[in-house]
Amino acid sequence: MFFFLRAHIDIIIGSWLNMPDMQKKIKVFDTTLRDGEQTPGVAFTLEKKLELAHALSDIGVDIIEAGFPINSEDEFRAVKQISSEADTKVCGLARALISDIDACLKADVDLVHTFISTSPQHLKYQMMKSEEEVCEMAVAAVEYIVDHGLPCLFSPMDATRSDLGYLVKVCKAVEEAGAGTINIPDTVGVIYPTEMKELIGKLRKEIHVDLDIHCHNDFGMAVANTLAAVEAGCNQVQTTVNGLGERAGNADMAQVVMGLHVLYGVKTNIKTEKIYPLSKLVERLSGIRLMPNFPIVGDNAFAHESGIHVHAVLKKAETFEPINPEMVGARRRLVLGKHVGIHGVAAKLKELDIAVDSEQLREITSKVKDLGGKGKKVFEEDLIAIAEDILGMVPQAERKIVLIDLELQSKINKKPVASIILKVDGVEKNAKEDGVGPVDAVLNAIKSAVGREEILVEEYHLDAITGGSDALADVTIRVGDGRRTVMARGVHEDIVMASVIAFINGLNRLLRLG
Ligand code: KIV
Ligand code: ZN
């Protein structure tokens, strides 16, 4: 009730009108390629950085922080190339040191982001400098950037743990020196929204240039703090895709942008329908998988399982969806499991073009619930098998691909080789292929025998159902042919066989979909 009332009011007047310090349009400064790359274990190659920079440009971020050019030759080259290729403004990071700023200038960036710590902890233990010395270094850095004709973004690092009087003094000094934007970093993620509002409110009264906000997620408040800063007058937000970043990460772009658009009625230049595909790209290129319950872009963000929810969502999506998934380029998923109801199963069967009467539907639903209740993931493949069983179909005869035989040769220091014999539409086919490991070799041989080299394994997940080296291996696989993707599963004592069963199940399912 509250949401719909809010949404209704927002549509009519726009909630920014209720918050006098809020700007109507907020700029998005993306730091996925800089702070995001500081995520432990993440390093983007030049090719990956370029691909991401183009995707960030495409989605409409206002500024891309491409990296820290002084860091290494590779980093310098990446920032320079992004600067020459990207359609968006490109920023380079620099400590308040001439050498760092020169590296940014040489990389041909459009603006320089220079920073220096202002908190007592950093001054004493990291910088070993006095407040005066740091303030002088900050001013000198900003002047140097401005003298070289570039706009300057200045960050007093660890601002939220700095003495307010000193923070204001440094911000005013760099403003006078020519900084066009001042960013307030919550470097160790320790502020909370009410405090953030107060801090930005005070700074907004003292500083006249653009105010930017950079929040870390150590207490899970990066997004809330970013939004609070906007409420208090910041007109630029620093975010990363998928919330990547140092330690617990930075404020997530999707959540900040959708929070601004939907909850506050404030716009950005982000094309929201590109949010989900961008998140997937970053997941793939960073190797960091999102939790399924990650807001907006997680696998479960628009997934419904419980009977009550599915029934209502099928009638009117907004009953249990705060936004339409298409708004962020995602899709609604009806999930089969312990909590599923008759309407969810009916909708899934309809999607699969399987006609059932009401008695059969009840029976299928009860079997799906039983399977889910045993803690098993229930895939479409399982639903098809249950339906086939109850409808008295002959599943084996419907399968286009059937495994006849498999031989695997594996020697230490040699690529494993798999020889496979399949029946494809009743005709025997065989193939022999190698791979980086036994599973890869067998899957390559299957693709080759079926003559479908374009089939890709998009996801592969292995669970051991029981303990010990004879544990049952449960392989879940996502296969796609460029047009459609399906999930499939195989369970066997042998990992290779579990993978073969899952892959063949997936192929059969793809072929069945046509
Ligand atoms: O978290 C931080 O303080 C930073 C600065 C470089 C802005 O990333
Ligand atoms: Zn940071």
Coordinates of C-alpha atoms and ligand atoms in Angstrom, one line a residue:
M1 CA 0.0 0.0 0.0
F2 CA 2.8 2.3 1.0
F3 CA 4.7 1.6 -2.1
F4 CA 1.9 2.3 -4.5
L5 CA 0.9 5.4 -2.7
R6 CA 4.6 6.5 -2.9
A7 CA 4.9 5.6 -6.5
H8 CA 1.7 7.4 -7.3
I9 CA 2.9 10.6 -5.5
D10 CA 6.3 10.3 -7.2
I11 CA 4.8 10.1 -10.6
I12 CA 2.7 13.3 -10.0
I13 CA 5.2 15.6 -8.3
G14 CA 8.6 13.8 -8.3
S15 CA 10.0 13.1 -4.9
W16 CA 13.0 15.5 -5.4
L17 CA 10.5 18.3 -4.8
N18 CA 10.2 17.1 -1.2
M19 CA 13.9 17.2 -0.7
P20 CA 15.1 20.7 -1.5
D21 CA 18.8 19.7 -1.6
M22 CA 18.3 17.0 -4.1
Q23 CA 19.3 17.5 -7.7
K24 CA 17.0 16.5 -10.6
K25 CA 19.7 14.7 -12.5
I26 CA 22.6 12.8 -11.0
K27 CA 25.9 12.0 -12.8
V28 CA 27.2 8.5 -12.6
F29 CA 31.0 8.1 -12.2
D30 CA 31.9 4.5 -12.7
T31 CA 34.9 3.1 -11.0
T32 CA 34.6 -0.6 -12.0
L33 CA 37.8 -0.5 -13.9
R34 CA 39.7 1.2 -11.0
D35 CA 38.3 0.5 -7.5
G36 CA 36.3 -2.5 -8.9
E37 CA 39.6 -4.0 -10.2
Q38 CA 40.9 -3.7 -6.6
T39 CA 38.6 -6.5 -5.7
P40 CA 40.9 -9.3 -4.3
G41 CA 41.5 -11.7 -7.2
V42 CA 40.3 -9.5 -10.0
A43 CA 42.6 -8.3 -12.8
F44 CA 41.2 -7.2 -16.1
T45 CA 43.4 -7.7 -19.1
L46 CA 43.7 -4.9 -21.7
E47 CA 41.1 -6.6 -23.9
K48 CA 38.7 -7.0 -20.9
K49 CA 39.2 -3.4 -19.8
L50 CA 38.4 -2.2 -23.4
E51 CA 35.3 -4.4 -23.6
L52 CA 34.1 -3.1 -20.3
A53 CA 34.8 0.5 -21.1
H54 CA 32.7 0.2 -24.3
A55 CA 29.9 -1.4 -22.4
L56 CA 30.1 1.4 -19.7
S57 CA 30.0 4.0 -22.4
D58 CA 27.1 2.2 -24.0
I59 CA 25.0 2.1 -20.9
G60 CA 25.4 5.8 -20.4
V61 CA 27.8 6.4 -17.4
D62 CA 29.0 10.0 -17.4
I63 CA 32.6 9.3 -16.4
I64 CA 34.7 6.2 -16.6
E65 CA 37.5 5.9 -14.1
A66 CA 39.8 3.8 -16.3
G67 CA 42.6 3.1 -13.8
F68 CA 45.7 4.3 -12.0
P69 CA 48.2 5.0 -14.8
I70 CA 51.3 5.2 -12.5
N71 CA 50.6 1.7 -11.2
S72 CA 52.3 -0.1 -14.1
E73 CA 53.1 0.0 -17.8
D74 CA 50.1 -2.2 -18.6
E75 CA 47.7 0.0 -16.6
F76 CA 49.1 3.1 -18.3
R77 CA 48.5 1.5 -21.7
A78 CA 45.0 0.5 -20.8
V79 CA 44.0 4.0 -19.6
K80 CA 45.6 5.6 -22.7
Q81 CA 43.8 3.2 -25.0
I82 CA 40.4 3.6 -23.3
S83 CA 40.9 7.4 -23.4
S84 CA 41.4 7.3 -27.2
E85 CA 38.5 4.8 -27.8
A86 CA 35.7 5.6 -25.4
D87 CA 32.9 8.0 -26.3
T88 CA 32.5 8.8 -22.6
K89 CA 34.8 11.1 -20.5
V90 CA 37.7 9.1 -19.1
C91 CA 39.3 9.8 -15.8
G92 CA 42.7 8.6 -14.4
L93 CA 43.5 8.3 -10.7
A94 CA 46.6 10.0 -9.2
R95 CA 47.9 10.5 -5.7
A96 CA 48.6 14.1 -4.9
L97 CA 52.0 13.7 -6.5
I98 CA 53.4 15.2 -9.7
S99 CA 54.6 11.9 -11.0
D100 CA 51.1 10.3 -10.7
I101 CA 49.5 13.3 -12.3
D102 CA 52.0 13.3 -15.1
A103 CA 51.2 9.7 -15.8
C104 CA 47.5 10.7 -16.2
L105 CA 48.4 13.6 -18.5
K106 CA 50.5 11.3 -20.6
A107 CA 47.6 8.8 -20.8
D108 CA 45.5 11.6 -22.4
V109 CA 42.7 11.4 -19.9
D110 CA 39.8 13.9 -19.9
L111 CA 40.0 14.6 -16.2
V112 CA 42.3 13.7 -13.3
H113 CA 41.0 12.3 -9.9
T114 CA 43.6 13.2 -7.3
F115 CA 43.4 12.1 -3.7
I116 CA 45.1 12.5 -0.4
S117 CA 44.2 11.2 3.1
T118 CA 42.7 13.6 5.6
S119 CA 41.8 11.4 8.6
P120 CA 44.0 11.4 11.7
Q121 CA 44.6 7.6 11.4
H122 CA 45.9 8.0 7.8
L123 CA 47.9 11.2 8.6
K124 CA 49.7 9.5 11.5
Y125 CA 50.3 6.0 10.3
Q126 CA 50.1 6.1 6.5
M127 CA 51.2 9.5 5.4
M128 CA 53.3 10.5 8.5
K129 CA 52.6 14.1 7.7
S130 CA 51.0 17.1 9.4
E131 CA 47.6 18.5 8.5
E132 CA 49.3 21.6 7.0
E133 CA 51.7 19.5 4.9
V134 CA 48.7 17.4 3.5
C135 CA 46.6 20.5 2.8
E136 CA 49.6 22.1 0.9
M137 CA 50.1 18.9 -1.1
A138 CA 46.4 18.7 -2.0
V139 CA 46.4 22.3 -3.2
A140 CA 49.6 21.9 -5.2
A141 CA 48.2 18.8 -6.9
V142 CA 45.0 20.5 -7.9
E143 CA 46.8 23.6 -9.2
Y144 CA 49.2 21.4 -11.2
I145 CA 46.2 19.6 -12.9
V146 CA 44.3 22.8 -13.6
D147 CA 47.5 24.5 -14.9
H148 CA 47.8 21.7 -17.4
G149 CA 44.3 22.5 -18.6
L150 CA 42.4 19.5 -17.2
P151 CA 39.4 19.4 -14.9
C152 CA 40.2 18.1 -11.5
L153 CA 38.2 15.9 -9.2
F154 CA 39.6 15.9 -5.6
S155 CA 39.1 13.3 -2.9
P156 CA 40.0 13.8 0.7
M157 CA 40.6 10.1 1.4
D158 CA 38.9 8.6 4.6
A159 CA 36.8 11.8 4.7
T160 CA 34.2 10.2 6.9
R161 CA 36.8 9.6 9.7
S162 CA 38.4 13.1 9.3
D163 CA 37.9 16.0 11.7
L164 CA 35.1 18.0 10.2
G165 CA 36.8 21.4 10.7
Y166 CA 40.0 20.1 8.9
L167 CA 37.9 18.4 6.2
V168 CA 36.1 21.7 5.4
K169 CA 39.4 23.5 5.4
V170 CA 41.0 21.2 2.8
C171 CA 37.8 21.1 0.7
K172 CA 37.7 24.9 0.6
A173 CA 41.4 25.2 -0.2
V174 CA 41.1 22.8 -3.2
E175 CA 38.0 24.5 -4.3
E176 CA 39.9 27.8 -4.4
A177 CA 42.8 26.0 -6.2
G178 CA 40.4 25.1 -9.0
A179 CA 39.0 21.6 -8.3
G180 CA 35.7 21.3 -10.2
T181 CA 34.3 18.4 -8.2
I182 CA 35.0 17.3 -4.7
N183 CA 34.4 13.7 -3.9
I184 CA 33.7 12.5 -0.3
P185 CA 35.0 9.0 0.2
D186 CA 33.7 6.7 3.0
T187 CA 36.9 4.8 2.5
V188 CA 36.4 2.1 5.2
G189 CA 32.5 2.1 5.0
V190 CA 31.9 3.2 8.5
I191 CA 29.3 6.0 8.2
Y192 CA 25.6 5.4 8.3
P193 CA 22.8 7.2 6.3
T194 CA 21.7 9.8 9.0
E195 CA 25.3 10.7 9.7
M196 CA 26.0 10.9 5.9
K197 CA 23.1 13.3 5.4
E198 CA 24.3 15.5 8.1
L199 CA 27.9 15.5 6.8
I200 CA 27.0 16.2 3.2
G201 CA 24.5 18.8 4.4
K202 CA 27.2 20.7 6.3
L203 CA 29.7 20.4 3.4
R204 CA 27.1 21.5 0.9
K205 CA 26.7 24.8 2.8
E206 CA 30.5 25.4 2.7
I207 CA 31.4 24.2 -0.8
H208 CA 30.0 25.5 -4.1
V209 CA 31.5 23.1 -6.7
D210 CA 29.9 19.7 -7.6
L211 CA 29.9 17.2 -4.7
D212 CA 30.5 13.5 -5.5
I213 CA 30.1 10.5 -3.2
H214 CA 32.2 7.3 -3.0
C215 CA 31.0 4.6 -0.5
H216 CA 32.4 1.3 0.6
N217 CA 30.2 -1.5 1.7
D218 CA 32.0 -2.8 4.9
F219 CA 28.7 -2.6 6.9
G220 CA 26.4 -3.2 3.9
M221 CA 25.5 0.4 3.7
A222 CA 27.2 1.6 0.6
V223 CA 24.0 2.0 -1.4
A224 CA 22.0 3.5 1.5
N225 CA 24.8 6.0 2.2
T226 CA 25.2 7.0 -1.4
L227 CA 21.4 7.7 -1.6
A228 CA 21.6 9.6 1.6
A229 CA 24.4 11.7 0.2
V230 CA 22.3 12.5 -2.8
E231 CA 19.4 13.5 -0.6
A232 CA 21.7 16.0 1.1
G233 CA 23.0 17.6 -2.1
C234 CA 25.6 15.4 -3.8
N235 CA 25.1 15.6 -7.6
Q236 CA 27.5 12.8 -8.6
V237 CA 27.7 9.2 -7.4
Q238 CA 30.6 6.8 -7.7
T239 CA 29.6 3.2 -8.3
T240 CA 30.9 -0.1 -9.6
V241 CA 29.0 -2.8 -11.5
N242 CA 28.1 -5.7 -9.2
G243 CA 29.4 -3.6 -6.3
L244 CA 33.0 -4.8 -7.0
G245 CA 35.7 -3.0 -5.1
E246 CA 38.2 -3.1 -2.2
R247 CA 37.2 -5.5 0.6
A248 CA 33.3 -5.6 0.8
G249 CA 33.2 -3.5 -2.4
N250 CA 31.7 -0.2 -3.5
A251 CA 28.1 1.0 -3.9
D252 CA 26.5 -1.1 -6.7
M253 CA 25.5 0.8 -9.8
A254 CA 22.3 -1.1 -10.4
Q255 CA 21.0 -0.5 -6.9
V256 CA 22.0 3.1 -6.8
V257 CA 20.6 3.9 -10.2
M258 CA 17.3 2.1 -9.7
G259 CA 17.0 3.5 -6.2
L260 CA 17.4 7.0 -7.7
H261 CA 15.0 6.4 -10.6
V262 CA 12.3 4.4 -8.8
L263 CA 12.4 5.4 -5.2
Y264 CA 13.5 9.0 -5.5
G265 CA 12.2 9.9 -8.9
V266 CA 15.6 11.3 -9.8
K267 CA 17.1 10.6 -13.2
T268 CA 20.6 9.6 -14.4
N269 CA 21.8 9.0 -18.0
I270 CA 21.9 5.3 -17.4
K271 CA 19.9 3.2 -20.0
T272 CA 18.4 1.0 -17.4
E273 CA 17.4 -1.8 -19.8
K274 CA 21.2 -2.5 -20.2
I275 CA 21.8 -3.0 -16.5
Y276 CA 21.3 -6.8 -16.4
P277 CA 23.4 -7.6 -19.5
L278 CA 26.2 -5.4 -18.1
S279 CA 26.1 -7.1 -14.8
K280 CA 26.4 -10.5 -16.6
L281 CA 29.3 -9.2 -18.6
V282 CA 31.1 -8.0 -15.5
E283 CA 30.4 -11.4 -13.8
R284 CA 32.0 -13.2 -16.7
L285 CA 35.0 -10.9 -17.1
S286 CA 35.7 -10.5 -13.4
G287 CA 35.1 -14.2 -12.5
I288 CA 33.1 -13.0 -9.4
R289 CA 29.7 -14.7 -9.2
L290 CA 26.9 -12.8 -7.6
M291 CA 24.9 -14.2 -4.8
P292 CA 21.5 -15.3 -6.1
N293 CA 19.7 -12.9 -3.8
F294 CA 21.8 -9.9 -5.0
P295 CA 19.3 -7.0 -5.6
I296 CA 18.2 -6.1 -9.1
V297 CA 20.6 -8.4 -11.0
G298 CA 20.8 -11.5 -8.9
D299 CA 19.3 -14.8 -10.2
N300 CA 16.5 -14.6 -7.6
A301 CA 15.8 -10.8 -8.0
F302 CA 12.7 -11.6 -10.2
A303 CA 12.3 -15.3 -9.3
H304 CA 9.1 -16.6 -7.7
E305 CA 8.5 -20.0 -6.2
S306 CA 5.9 -19.9 -3.5
G307 CA 2.4 -20.8 -4.7
I308 CA 0.8 -17.6 -3.3
H309 CA 3.3 -15.3 -4.9
V310 CA 3.3 -17.0 -8.3
H311 CA -0.5 -17.0 -8.4
A312 CA -0.6 -13.3 -7.7
V313 CA 2.3 -12.4 -10.0
L314 CA 0.7 -14.2 -12.9
K315 CA -2.5 -12.2 -12.4
K316 CA -0.7 -8.8 -11.7
A317 CA 3.1 -8.6 -11.6
E318 CA 3.3 -5.6 -9.3
T319 CA 1.7 -7.6 -6.5
F320 CA 5.2 -9.1 -5.7
E321 CA 7.5 -7.2 -8.0
P322 CA 8.7 -3.7 -7.1
I323 CA 9.7 -3.0 -10.7
N324 CA 9.1 -4.7 -14.0
P325 CA 12.2 -6.9 -14.7
E326 CA 12.3 -5.7 -18.3
M327 CA 13.1 -2.2 -16.9
V328 CA 16.6 -3.6 -16.2
G329 CA 16.8 -6.0 -19.1
A330 CA 16.0 -9.0 -16.9
R331 CA 13.3 -11.6 -17.1
R332 CA 10.8 -13.0 -14.6
R333 CA 11.5 -16.6 -13.5
L334 CA 9.0 -19.0 -12.1
V335 CA 10.9 -21.5 -10.0
L336 CA 9.9 -25.0 -9.3
G337 CA 10.5 -26.3 -5.8
K338 CA 9.0 -27.2 -2.4
H339 CA 6.8 -24.1 -2.2
V340 CA 5.5 -24.2 -5.8
G341 CA 1.7 -24.1 -6.3
I342 CA -0.6 -25.4 -9.0
H343 CA -0.6 -22.1 -10.9
G344 CA 3.2 -22.0 -11.1
V345 CA 3.4 -25.5 -12.5
A346 CA 0.6 -24.9 -14.9
A347 CA 2.4 -21.8 -16.2
K348 CA 5.6 -23.7 -16.6
L349 CA 3.9 -26.6 -18.5
K350 CA 2.2 -24.1 -20.8
E351 CA 5.6 -22.5 -21.5
L352 CA 6.9 -26.0 -22.4
D353 CA 3.8 -26.7 -24.5
I354 CA 2.8 -29.7 -22.4
A355 CA -1.0 -30.1 -22.1
V356 CA -2.4 -31.7 -19.0
D357 CA -5.8 -32.0 -17.4
S358 CA -6.5 -30.8 -13.8
E359 CA -6.0 -34.2 -12.2
Q360 CA -2.6 -34.6 -14.0
L361 CA -1.7 -31.1 -13.0
R362 CA -2.3 -31.8 -9.3
E363 CA -0.3 -35.0 -9.5
I364 CA 2.6 -33.3 -11.3
T365 CA 2.6 -30.4 -8.7
S366 CA 2.7 -32.8 -5.8
K367 CA 5.7 -34.7 -7.3
V368 CA 7.5 -31.4 -8.0
K369 CA 6.9 -30.3 -4.3
D370 CA 8.2 -33.7 -3.1
L371 CA 11.4 -33.4 -5.1
G372 CA 11.9 -29.8 -3.9
G373 CA 11.1 -30.9 -0.3
K374 CA 14.1 -33.3 -0.5
G375 CA 16.3 -30.3 -0.9
K376 CA 16.8 -30.9 -4.6
K377 CA 16.8 -28.1 -7.2
V378 CA 14.0 -28.8 -9.6
F379 CA 14.8 -27.9 -13.2
E380 CA 12.5 -27.8 -16.3
E381 CA 14.2 -31.1 -17.2
D382 CA 12.9 -32.6 -14.0
L383 CA 9.4 -31.2 -14.7
I384 CA 9.5 -32.7 -18.2
A385 CA 10.5 -36.1 -16.8
I386 CA 7.7 -36.0 -14.2
A387 CA 5.2 -34.9 -16.8
E388 CA 6.3 -37.6 -19.2
D389 CA 6.0 -40.2 -16.5
I390 CA 2.5 -39.1 -15.5
L391 CA 1.2 -38.6 -19.0
G392 CA 2.6 -42.0 -20.0
M393 CA 4.9 -40.6 -22.7
V394 CA 7.8 -42.7 -23.8
P395 CA 10.7 -40.4 -23.0
Q396 CA 13.5 -42.7 -24.3
A397 CA 11.9 -42.9 -27.7
E398 CA 11.6 -39.1 -27.8
R399 CA 15.3 -38.5 -27.1
K400 CA 17.2 -37.6 -30.2
I401 CA 20.6 -38.3 -28.7
V402 CA 21.4 -41.5 -26.8
L403 CA 24.7 -42.5 -25.4
I404 CA 26.0 -45.9 -26.6
D405 CA 29.6 -46.0 -25.5
L406 CA 32.4 -43.9 -24.2
E407 CA 36.1 -44.5 -23.8
L408 CA 38.5 -42.1 -22.1
Q409 CA 42.3 -42.2 -22.3
S410 CA 44.1 -40.1 -19.7
K411 CA 47.8 -40.0 -19.1
I412 CA 49.8 -37.7 -16.9
N413 CA 51.2 -34.7 -18.8
K414 CA 49.1 -35.5 -21.8
K415 CA 45.7 -34.1 -22.9
P416 CA 43.0 -36.6 -22.2
V417 CA 41.3 -38.0 -25.3
A418 CA 37.6 -39.2 -25.4
S419 CA 36.0 -41.5 -28.0
I420 CA 32.3 -41.5 -28.0
I421 CA 29.5 -43.4 -29.8
L422 CA 26.0 -41.9 -29.8
K423 CA 22.8 -42.6 -31.5
V424 CA 21.5 -39.3 -33.1
D425 CA 18.0 -39.7 -34.4
G426 CA 18.6 -43.4 -34.6
V427 CA 21.8 -43.2 -36.6
E428 CA 25.1 -44.2 -35.0
K429 CA 27.7 -41.4 -34.8
N430 CA 31.1 -41.4 -33.3
A431 CA 33.9 -38.9 -32.6
K432 CA 37.2 -38.6 -30.9
E433 CA 38.4 -35.3 -29.3
D434 CA 40.8 -34.1 -26.7
G435 CA 40.3 -31.4 -24.1
V436 CA 42.0 -29.6 -21.2
G437 CA 40.6 -32.3 -18.8
P438 CA 38.5 -35.5 -19.1
V439 CA 35.1 -33.6 -18.9
D440 CA 36.2 -31.1 -21.5
A441 CA 37.4 -33.9 -23.8
V442 CA 34.1 -35.9 -23.5
L443 CA 31.9 -32.8 -24.1
N444 CA 34.0 -31.9 -27.1
A445 CA 33.6 -35.4 -28.5
I446 CA 29.8 -35.2 -28.0
K447 CA 29.6 -31.9 -29.8
S448 CA 31.7 -33.2 -32.6
A449 CA 29.6 -36.4 -33.0
V450 CA 26.3 -34.4 -33.0
G451 CA 27.8 -31.9 -35.4
R452 CA 26.8 -28.9 -33.3
E453 CA 30.1 -27.2 -32.6
E454 CA 28.2 -23.9 -31.8
I455 CA 26.8 -25.4 -28.6
L456 CA 28.3 -23.8 -25.6
V457 CA 28.5 -24.8 -22.0
E458 CA 27.7 -21.5 -20.3
E459 CA 27.8 -22.7 -16.8
Y460 CA 29.0 -25.9 -15.1
H461 CA 28.4 -26.7 -11.5
L462 CA 29.5 -29.7 -9.6
D463 CA 28.1 -30.9 -6.2
A464 CA 29.0 -34.0 -4.2
I465 CA 25.7 -35.4 -2.8
T466 CA 27.3 -37.6 -0.3
G467 CA 30.8 -37.6 1.4
G468 CA 33.8 -39.7 0.4
S469 CA 35.6 -40.4 -2.9
D470 CA 32.7 -42.6 -4.0
A471 CA 30.2 -39.7 -3.5
L472 CA 27.4 -39.2 -6.0
A473 CA 28.4 -36.3 -8.3
D474 CA 25.5 -34.0 -9.1
V475 CA 26.4 -31.9 -12.2
T476 CA 24.2 -28.9 -13.2
I477 CA 24.9 -27.5 -16.6
R478 CA 23.6 -24.5 -18.6
V479 CA 23.9 -25.1 -22.4
G480 CA 23.1 -22.7 -25.1
D481 CA 23.1 -22.6 -28.9
G482 CA 23.2 -18.8 -29.3
R483 CA 19.4 -18.6 -29.4
R484 CA 18.3 -20.4 -26.3
T485 CA 19.8 -21.7 -23.1
V486 CA 18.6 -24.5 -21.0
M487 CA 19.6 -26.0 -17.6
A488 CA 20.1 -29.7 -17.3
R489 CA 21.4 -32.1 -14.7
G490 CA 23.2 -35.5 -14.4
V491 CA 23.8 -37.6 -11.3
H492 CA 26.3 -40.4 -11.3
E493 CA 29.1 -41.9 -9.1
D494 CA 31.5 -40.8 -11.8
I495 CA 32.1 -37.1 -12.4
V496 CA 32.7 -37.6 -16.1
M497 CA 29.5 -39.7 -16.5
A498 CA 27.5 -37.2 -14.5
S499 CA 28.7 -34.5 -16.9
V500 CA 27.9 -36.6 -20.0
I501 CA 24.4 -37.3 -18.7
A502 CA 23.8 -33.6 -17.9
F503 CA 25.2 -32.4 -21.3
I504 CA 23.2 -35.0 -23.3
N505 CA 20.1 -34.1 -21.3
G506 CA 20.7 -30.4 -22.1
L507 CA 21.2 -31.1 -25.8
N508 CA 18.0 -33.2 -26.0
R509 CA 16.2 -30.4 -24.3
L510 CA 17.6 -27.8 -26.7
L511 CA 16.7 -30.0 -29.7
R512 CA 13.2 -30.5 -28.3
L513 CA 12.7 -26.7 -28.2
G514 CA 13.6 -26.5 -31.8
Ligands
KIV1 O1 38.0 4.5 -1.1 C1 38.6 5.5 -1.4 O2 38.9 6.4 -0.5 C2 39.2 5.6 -2.7 C3 39.8 6.9 -3.1 C4 40.9 6.7 -4.1 C5 38.8 7.8 -3.6 O3 39.0 4.7 -3.5
ZN2 ZN 37.4 3.3 -2.8

